[in-house]
XYZ file of C-alpha atoms in Angstrom:
334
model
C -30.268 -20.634 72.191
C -31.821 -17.937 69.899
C -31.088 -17.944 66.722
C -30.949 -15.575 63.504
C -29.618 -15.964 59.424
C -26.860 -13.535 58.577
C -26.408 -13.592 54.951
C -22.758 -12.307 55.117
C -22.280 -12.567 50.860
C -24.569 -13.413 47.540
C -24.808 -16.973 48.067
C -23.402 -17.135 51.548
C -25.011 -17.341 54.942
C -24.822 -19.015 58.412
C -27.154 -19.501 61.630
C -25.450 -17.702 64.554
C -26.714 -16.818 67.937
C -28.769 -13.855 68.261
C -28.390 -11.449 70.898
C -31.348 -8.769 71.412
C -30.249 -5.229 71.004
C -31.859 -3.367 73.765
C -34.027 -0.296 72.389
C -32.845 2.975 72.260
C -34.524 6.154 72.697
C -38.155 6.023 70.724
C -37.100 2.390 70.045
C -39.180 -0.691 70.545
C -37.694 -4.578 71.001
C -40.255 -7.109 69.403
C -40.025 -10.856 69.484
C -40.376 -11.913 66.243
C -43.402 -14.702 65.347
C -43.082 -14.701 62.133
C -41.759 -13.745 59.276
C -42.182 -14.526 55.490
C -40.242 -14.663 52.378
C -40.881 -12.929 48.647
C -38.740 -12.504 45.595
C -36.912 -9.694 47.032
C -35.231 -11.632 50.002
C -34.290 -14.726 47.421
C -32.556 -11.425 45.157
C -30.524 -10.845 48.391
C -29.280 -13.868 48.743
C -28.540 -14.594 45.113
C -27.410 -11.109 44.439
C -28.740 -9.671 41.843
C -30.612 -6.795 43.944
C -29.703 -3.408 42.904
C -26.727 -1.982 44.815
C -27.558 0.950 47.006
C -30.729 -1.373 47.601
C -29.265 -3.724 50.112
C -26.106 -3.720 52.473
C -24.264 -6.893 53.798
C -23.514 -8.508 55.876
C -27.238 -8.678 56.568
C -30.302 -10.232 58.498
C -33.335 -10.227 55.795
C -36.774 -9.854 56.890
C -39.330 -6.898 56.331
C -42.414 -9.018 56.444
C -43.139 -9.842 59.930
C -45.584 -9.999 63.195
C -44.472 -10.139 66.765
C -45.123 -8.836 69.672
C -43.455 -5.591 71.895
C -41.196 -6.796 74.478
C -39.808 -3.619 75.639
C -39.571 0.160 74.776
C -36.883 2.639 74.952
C -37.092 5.990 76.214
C -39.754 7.901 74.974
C -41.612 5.563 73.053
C -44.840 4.522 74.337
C -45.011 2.889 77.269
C -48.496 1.352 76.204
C -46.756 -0.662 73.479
C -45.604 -3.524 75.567
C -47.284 -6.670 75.366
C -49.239 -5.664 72.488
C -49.069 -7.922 69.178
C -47.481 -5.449 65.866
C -46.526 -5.693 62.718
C -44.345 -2.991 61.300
C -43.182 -0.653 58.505
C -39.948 -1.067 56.507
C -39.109 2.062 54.951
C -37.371 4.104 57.665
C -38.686 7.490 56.389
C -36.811 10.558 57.325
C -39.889 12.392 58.555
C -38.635 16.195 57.647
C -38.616 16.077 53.720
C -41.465 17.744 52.119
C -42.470 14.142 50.612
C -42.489 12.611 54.206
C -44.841 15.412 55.352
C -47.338 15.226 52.847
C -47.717 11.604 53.797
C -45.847 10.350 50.916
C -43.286 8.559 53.041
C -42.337 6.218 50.752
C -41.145 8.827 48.077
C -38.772 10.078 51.106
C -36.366 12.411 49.602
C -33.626 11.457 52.566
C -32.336 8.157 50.716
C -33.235 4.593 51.175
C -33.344 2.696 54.311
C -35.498 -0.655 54.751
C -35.861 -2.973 57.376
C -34.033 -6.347 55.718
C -32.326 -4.898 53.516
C -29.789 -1.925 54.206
C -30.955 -2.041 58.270
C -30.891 -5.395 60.443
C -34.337 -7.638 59.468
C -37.156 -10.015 61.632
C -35.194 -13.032 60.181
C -34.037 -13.438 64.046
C -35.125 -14.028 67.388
C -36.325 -10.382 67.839
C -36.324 -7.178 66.472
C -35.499 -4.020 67.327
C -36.588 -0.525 65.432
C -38.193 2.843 66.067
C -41.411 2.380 67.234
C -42.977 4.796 65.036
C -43.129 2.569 62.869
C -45.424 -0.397 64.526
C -49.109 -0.754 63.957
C -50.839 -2.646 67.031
C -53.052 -5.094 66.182
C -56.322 -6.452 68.072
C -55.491 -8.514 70.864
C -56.812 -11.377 69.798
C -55.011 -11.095 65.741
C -53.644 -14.302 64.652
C -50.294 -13.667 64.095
C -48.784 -16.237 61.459
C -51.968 -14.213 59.444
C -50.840 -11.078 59.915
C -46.777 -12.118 58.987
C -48.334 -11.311 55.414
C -49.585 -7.988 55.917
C -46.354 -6.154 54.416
C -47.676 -7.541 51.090
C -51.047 -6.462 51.789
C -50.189 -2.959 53.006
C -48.970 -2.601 49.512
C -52.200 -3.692 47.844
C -53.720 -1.616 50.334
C -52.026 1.337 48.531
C -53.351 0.314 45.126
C -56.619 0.073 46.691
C -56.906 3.307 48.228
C -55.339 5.100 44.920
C -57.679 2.903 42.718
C -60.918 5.053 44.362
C -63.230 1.722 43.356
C -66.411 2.930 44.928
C -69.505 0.250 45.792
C -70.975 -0.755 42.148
C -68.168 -0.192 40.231
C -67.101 -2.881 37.821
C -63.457 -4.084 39.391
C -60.669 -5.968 37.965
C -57.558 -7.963 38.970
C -54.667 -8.546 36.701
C -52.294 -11.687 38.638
C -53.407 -14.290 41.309
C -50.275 -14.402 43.624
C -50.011 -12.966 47.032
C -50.700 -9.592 45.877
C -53.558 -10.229 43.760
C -55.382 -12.565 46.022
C -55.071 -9.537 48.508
C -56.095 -7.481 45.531
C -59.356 -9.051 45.209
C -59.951 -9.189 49.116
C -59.525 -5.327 48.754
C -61.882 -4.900 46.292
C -64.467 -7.125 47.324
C -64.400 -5.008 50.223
C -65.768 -2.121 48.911
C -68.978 -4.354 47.125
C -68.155 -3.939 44.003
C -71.280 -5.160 41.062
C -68.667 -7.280 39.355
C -65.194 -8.527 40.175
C -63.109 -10.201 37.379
C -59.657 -12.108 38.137
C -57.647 -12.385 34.909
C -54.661 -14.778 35.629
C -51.995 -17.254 33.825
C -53.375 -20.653 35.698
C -56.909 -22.117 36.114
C -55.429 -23.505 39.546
C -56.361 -20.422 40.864
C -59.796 -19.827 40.009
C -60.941 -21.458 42.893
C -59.186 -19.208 45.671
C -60.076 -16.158 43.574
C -64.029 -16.801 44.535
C -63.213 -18.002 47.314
C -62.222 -14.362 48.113
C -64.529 -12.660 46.277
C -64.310 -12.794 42.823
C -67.592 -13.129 40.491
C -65.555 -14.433 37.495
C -62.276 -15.744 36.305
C -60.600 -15.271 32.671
C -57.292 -16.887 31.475
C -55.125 -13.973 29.851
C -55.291 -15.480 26.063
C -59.054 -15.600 26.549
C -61.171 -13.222 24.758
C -61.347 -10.299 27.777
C -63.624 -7.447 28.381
C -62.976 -3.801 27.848
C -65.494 -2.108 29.948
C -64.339 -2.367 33.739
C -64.130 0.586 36.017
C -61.077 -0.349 37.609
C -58.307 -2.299 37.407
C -55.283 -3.345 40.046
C -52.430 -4.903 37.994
C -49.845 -7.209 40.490
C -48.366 -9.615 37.812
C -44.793 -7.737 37.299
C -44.605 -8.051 33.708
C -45.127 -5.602 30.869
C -47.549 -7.631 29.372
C -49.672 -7.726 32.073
C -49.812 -4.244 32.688
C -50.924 -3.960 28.810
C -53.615 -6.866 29.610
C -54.971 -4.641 32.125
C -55.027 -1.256 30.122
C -57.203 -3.150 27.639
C -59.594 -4.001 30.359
C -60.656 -0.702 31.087
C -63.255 1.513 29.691
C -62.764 4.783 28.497
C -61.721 7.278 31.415
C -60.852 3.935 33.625
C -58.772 3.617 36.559
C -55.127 1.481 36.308
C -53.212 0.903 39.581
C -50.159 -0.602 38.692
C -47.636 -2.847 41.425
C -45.812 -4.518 39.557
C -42.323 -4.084 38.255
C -41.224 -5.959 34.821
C -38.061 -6.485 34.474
C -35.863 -2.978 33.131
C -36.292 -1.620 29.662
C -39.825 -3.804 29.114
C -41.879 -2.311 26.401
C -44.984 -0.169 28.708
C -48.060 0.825 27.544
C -49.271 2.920 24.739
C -49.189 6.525 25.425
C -51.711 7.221 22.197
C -54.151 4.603 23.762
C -53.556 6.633 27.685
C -54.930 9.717 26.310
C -57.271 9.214 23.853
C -59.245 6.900 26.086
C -58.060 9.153 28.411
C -57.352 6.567 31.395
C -55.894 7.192 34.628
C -52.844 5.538 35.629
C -51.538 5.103 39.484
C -48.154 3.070 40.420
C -47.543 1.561 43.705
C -43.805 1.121 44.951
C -44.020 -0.168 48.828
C -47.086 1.137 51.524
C -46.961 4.062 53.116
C -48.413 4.734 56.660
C -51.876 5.631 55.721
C -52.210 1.895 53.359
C -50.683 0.368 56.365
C -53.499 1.693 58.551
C -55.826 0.334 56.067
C -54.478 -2.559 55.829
C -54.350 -3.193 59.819
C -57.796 -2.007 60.019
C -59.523 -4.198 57.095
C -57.460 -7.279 58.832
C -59.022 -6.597 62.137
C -62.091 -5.996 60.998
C -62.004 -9.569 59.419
C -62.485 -8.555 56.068
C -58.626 -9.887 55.117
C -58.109 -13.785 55.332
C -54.059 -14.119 54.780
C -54.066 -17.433 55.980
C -55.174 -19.696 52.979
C -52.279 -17.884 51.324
C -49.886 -19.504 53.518
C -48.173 -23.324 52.094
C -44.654 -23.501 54.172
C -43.869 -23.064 57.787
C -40.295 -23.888 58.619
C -37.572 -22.691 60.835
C -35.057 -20.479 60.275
C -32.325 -23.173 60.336
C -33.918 -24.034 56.704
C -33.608 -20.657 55.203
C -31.934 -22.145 51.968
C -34.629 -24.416 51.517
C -37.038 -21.261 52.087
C -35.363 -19.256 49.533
C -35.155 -22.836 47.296
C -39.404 -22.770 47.375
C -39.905 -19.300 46.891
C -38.040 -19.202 43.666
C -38.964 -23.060 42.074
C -41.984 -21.413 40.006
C -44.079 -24.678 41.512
C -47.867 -23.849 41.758
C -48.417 -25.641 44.863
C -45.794 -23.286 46.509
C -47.680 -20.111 48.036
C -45.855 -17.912 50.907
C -43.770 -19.353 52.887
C -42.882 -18.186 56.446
C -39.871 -19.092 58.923
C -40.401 -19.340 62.081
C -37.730 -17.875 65.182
């Protein structure tokens, strides 16, 4: 029997039987591989995401790989069989935002995959099929469950404009900013710091790329080119404003928790920095993101600690949220 989590309440869920919806027109059915868990599904299930941000009863899941088991009318017939991954903002398309390629700034309200719209936390999935990416045939999927995160640090890449020879920065060293530095070492950068919170991670950092590796209350450097922030706190963001030299480049991803104090607007303008934020991926990071993984130059895999199945989603939730340093991303597995 197939199987999916329904969270019906904060705090409440069961296993239940899953029955495949077929696809509709420009639809596509995908049987789920895998799918992983972050912060946001554990606020689901406790409750404490924003309202208007999630809808229950629900299946969670918007980071996932799988592969196309049917199409509805008038989505591409070419789809079936191949391996996907998929976007979860379900963009209207028509506002001026959505055609300017901005589709996660989508003036039509908010719709995600796993949150206000049935999630990969199941058997399969169904959903329009604009929003798939194929991957190479040969893509290891269980890798490429964790390219919703990187499709985000794909955005903060692209926005960051770190050109070959700059002097790069990352400000965290969890999921996002070990894709961070996989990113940036991309683009052969002459120097790639990692600033961070534990030493534990100093050896994954090189491992991907990174030329050096800094505690936070260490003395730091103020003369990088860029630098991608992924931490979530306000402090962190300020860490990586004082990185920068003057005119430097500050992609910020993460989100502190509300009414944090942010960063000095005399300090912005007289060193005259230039500040991006990052709030989900829209289709052109995904793209990039797809196309750096299939090229080889993304390794998701190391990232990955926990495989279980679904049937232990409170456990899941449990390891995502226990702040234990051996605990990286954890996937369930349909």
């Amino acid at each position: 029997m197939s199987s999916q989590v329904l969270v019906e309440a904060p705090g409440a869920h069961r296993i239940e039987e899953h029955v495949p919806r077929q696809p509709g027109p420009g639809e596509a059915l995908v049987a789920v591989h895998a799918v992983g868990i972050c912060g946001s599904d554990r606020e689901v299930y406790q409750g404490n995401r924003p309202s208007g941000y999630v809808r229950y009863p629900l299946t969670p899941g918007h980071e996932w790989s799988g592969t196309v088991l049917g199409v509805g009318a008038g989505a591409p017939a070419s789809l079936v069989g191949r391996k996907v991954v998929g976007e979860g903002f379900r963009n209207c398309q028509v506002c001026d935002r959505c055609h300017a390629g901005e589709t996660t700034l989508c003036g039509a309200g908010y719709e995600e995959t796993g949150f206000t719209q049935p999630g990969a936390m199941a058997a399969t999935l169904t959903l329009p099929a604009r929003l798939l990416h194929p991957l190479p045939d040969d893509a290891d999927l269980t890798a490429a469950a964790l390219l919703e995160p990187a499709a985000c640090v794909a955005a903060a890449a692209l926005k960051s404009g770190a050109r070959p020879g700059e002097r790069v920065a990352v400000v965290g060293t969890g999921t996002l900013g070990m894709f961070a530095v996989q990113f940036l070492k991309a683009v052969s950068p002459a120097e790639l710091l990692v600033v961070g919170t534990r030493r534990d991670r100093e050896a994954l950092s090189r491992r991907f790329g990174a030329t050096g590796f800094r505690l936070r209350g260490e003395r730091l450097p103020d003369d990088f080119d860029v630098v991608i922030e992924t931490a979530g706190s306000a402090s962190a963001a300020r860490t990586a404003a004082s990185l920068l030299r003057r005119g430097g480049r500050l992609v910020l991803t993460g989100i502190p928790a509300p009414g944090a104090d942010g960063l000095d607007p005399t300090d912005l303008v007289v060193r005259q920095l230039e500040v991006h934020t990052v709030f989900g991926a829209p289709s052109d990071a995904w793209s990039h993101a797809v196309r750096v993984f299939g090229a080889g130059l993304l390794d998701p895999l190391p990232l990955v600690t926990h495989e279980l199945p679904l049937t232990e989603f409170p456990h899941a939730i449990e390891l995502v949220g226990a702040g234990d340093p051996t605990v990286g991303k954890v996937l369930l597995r349909p």
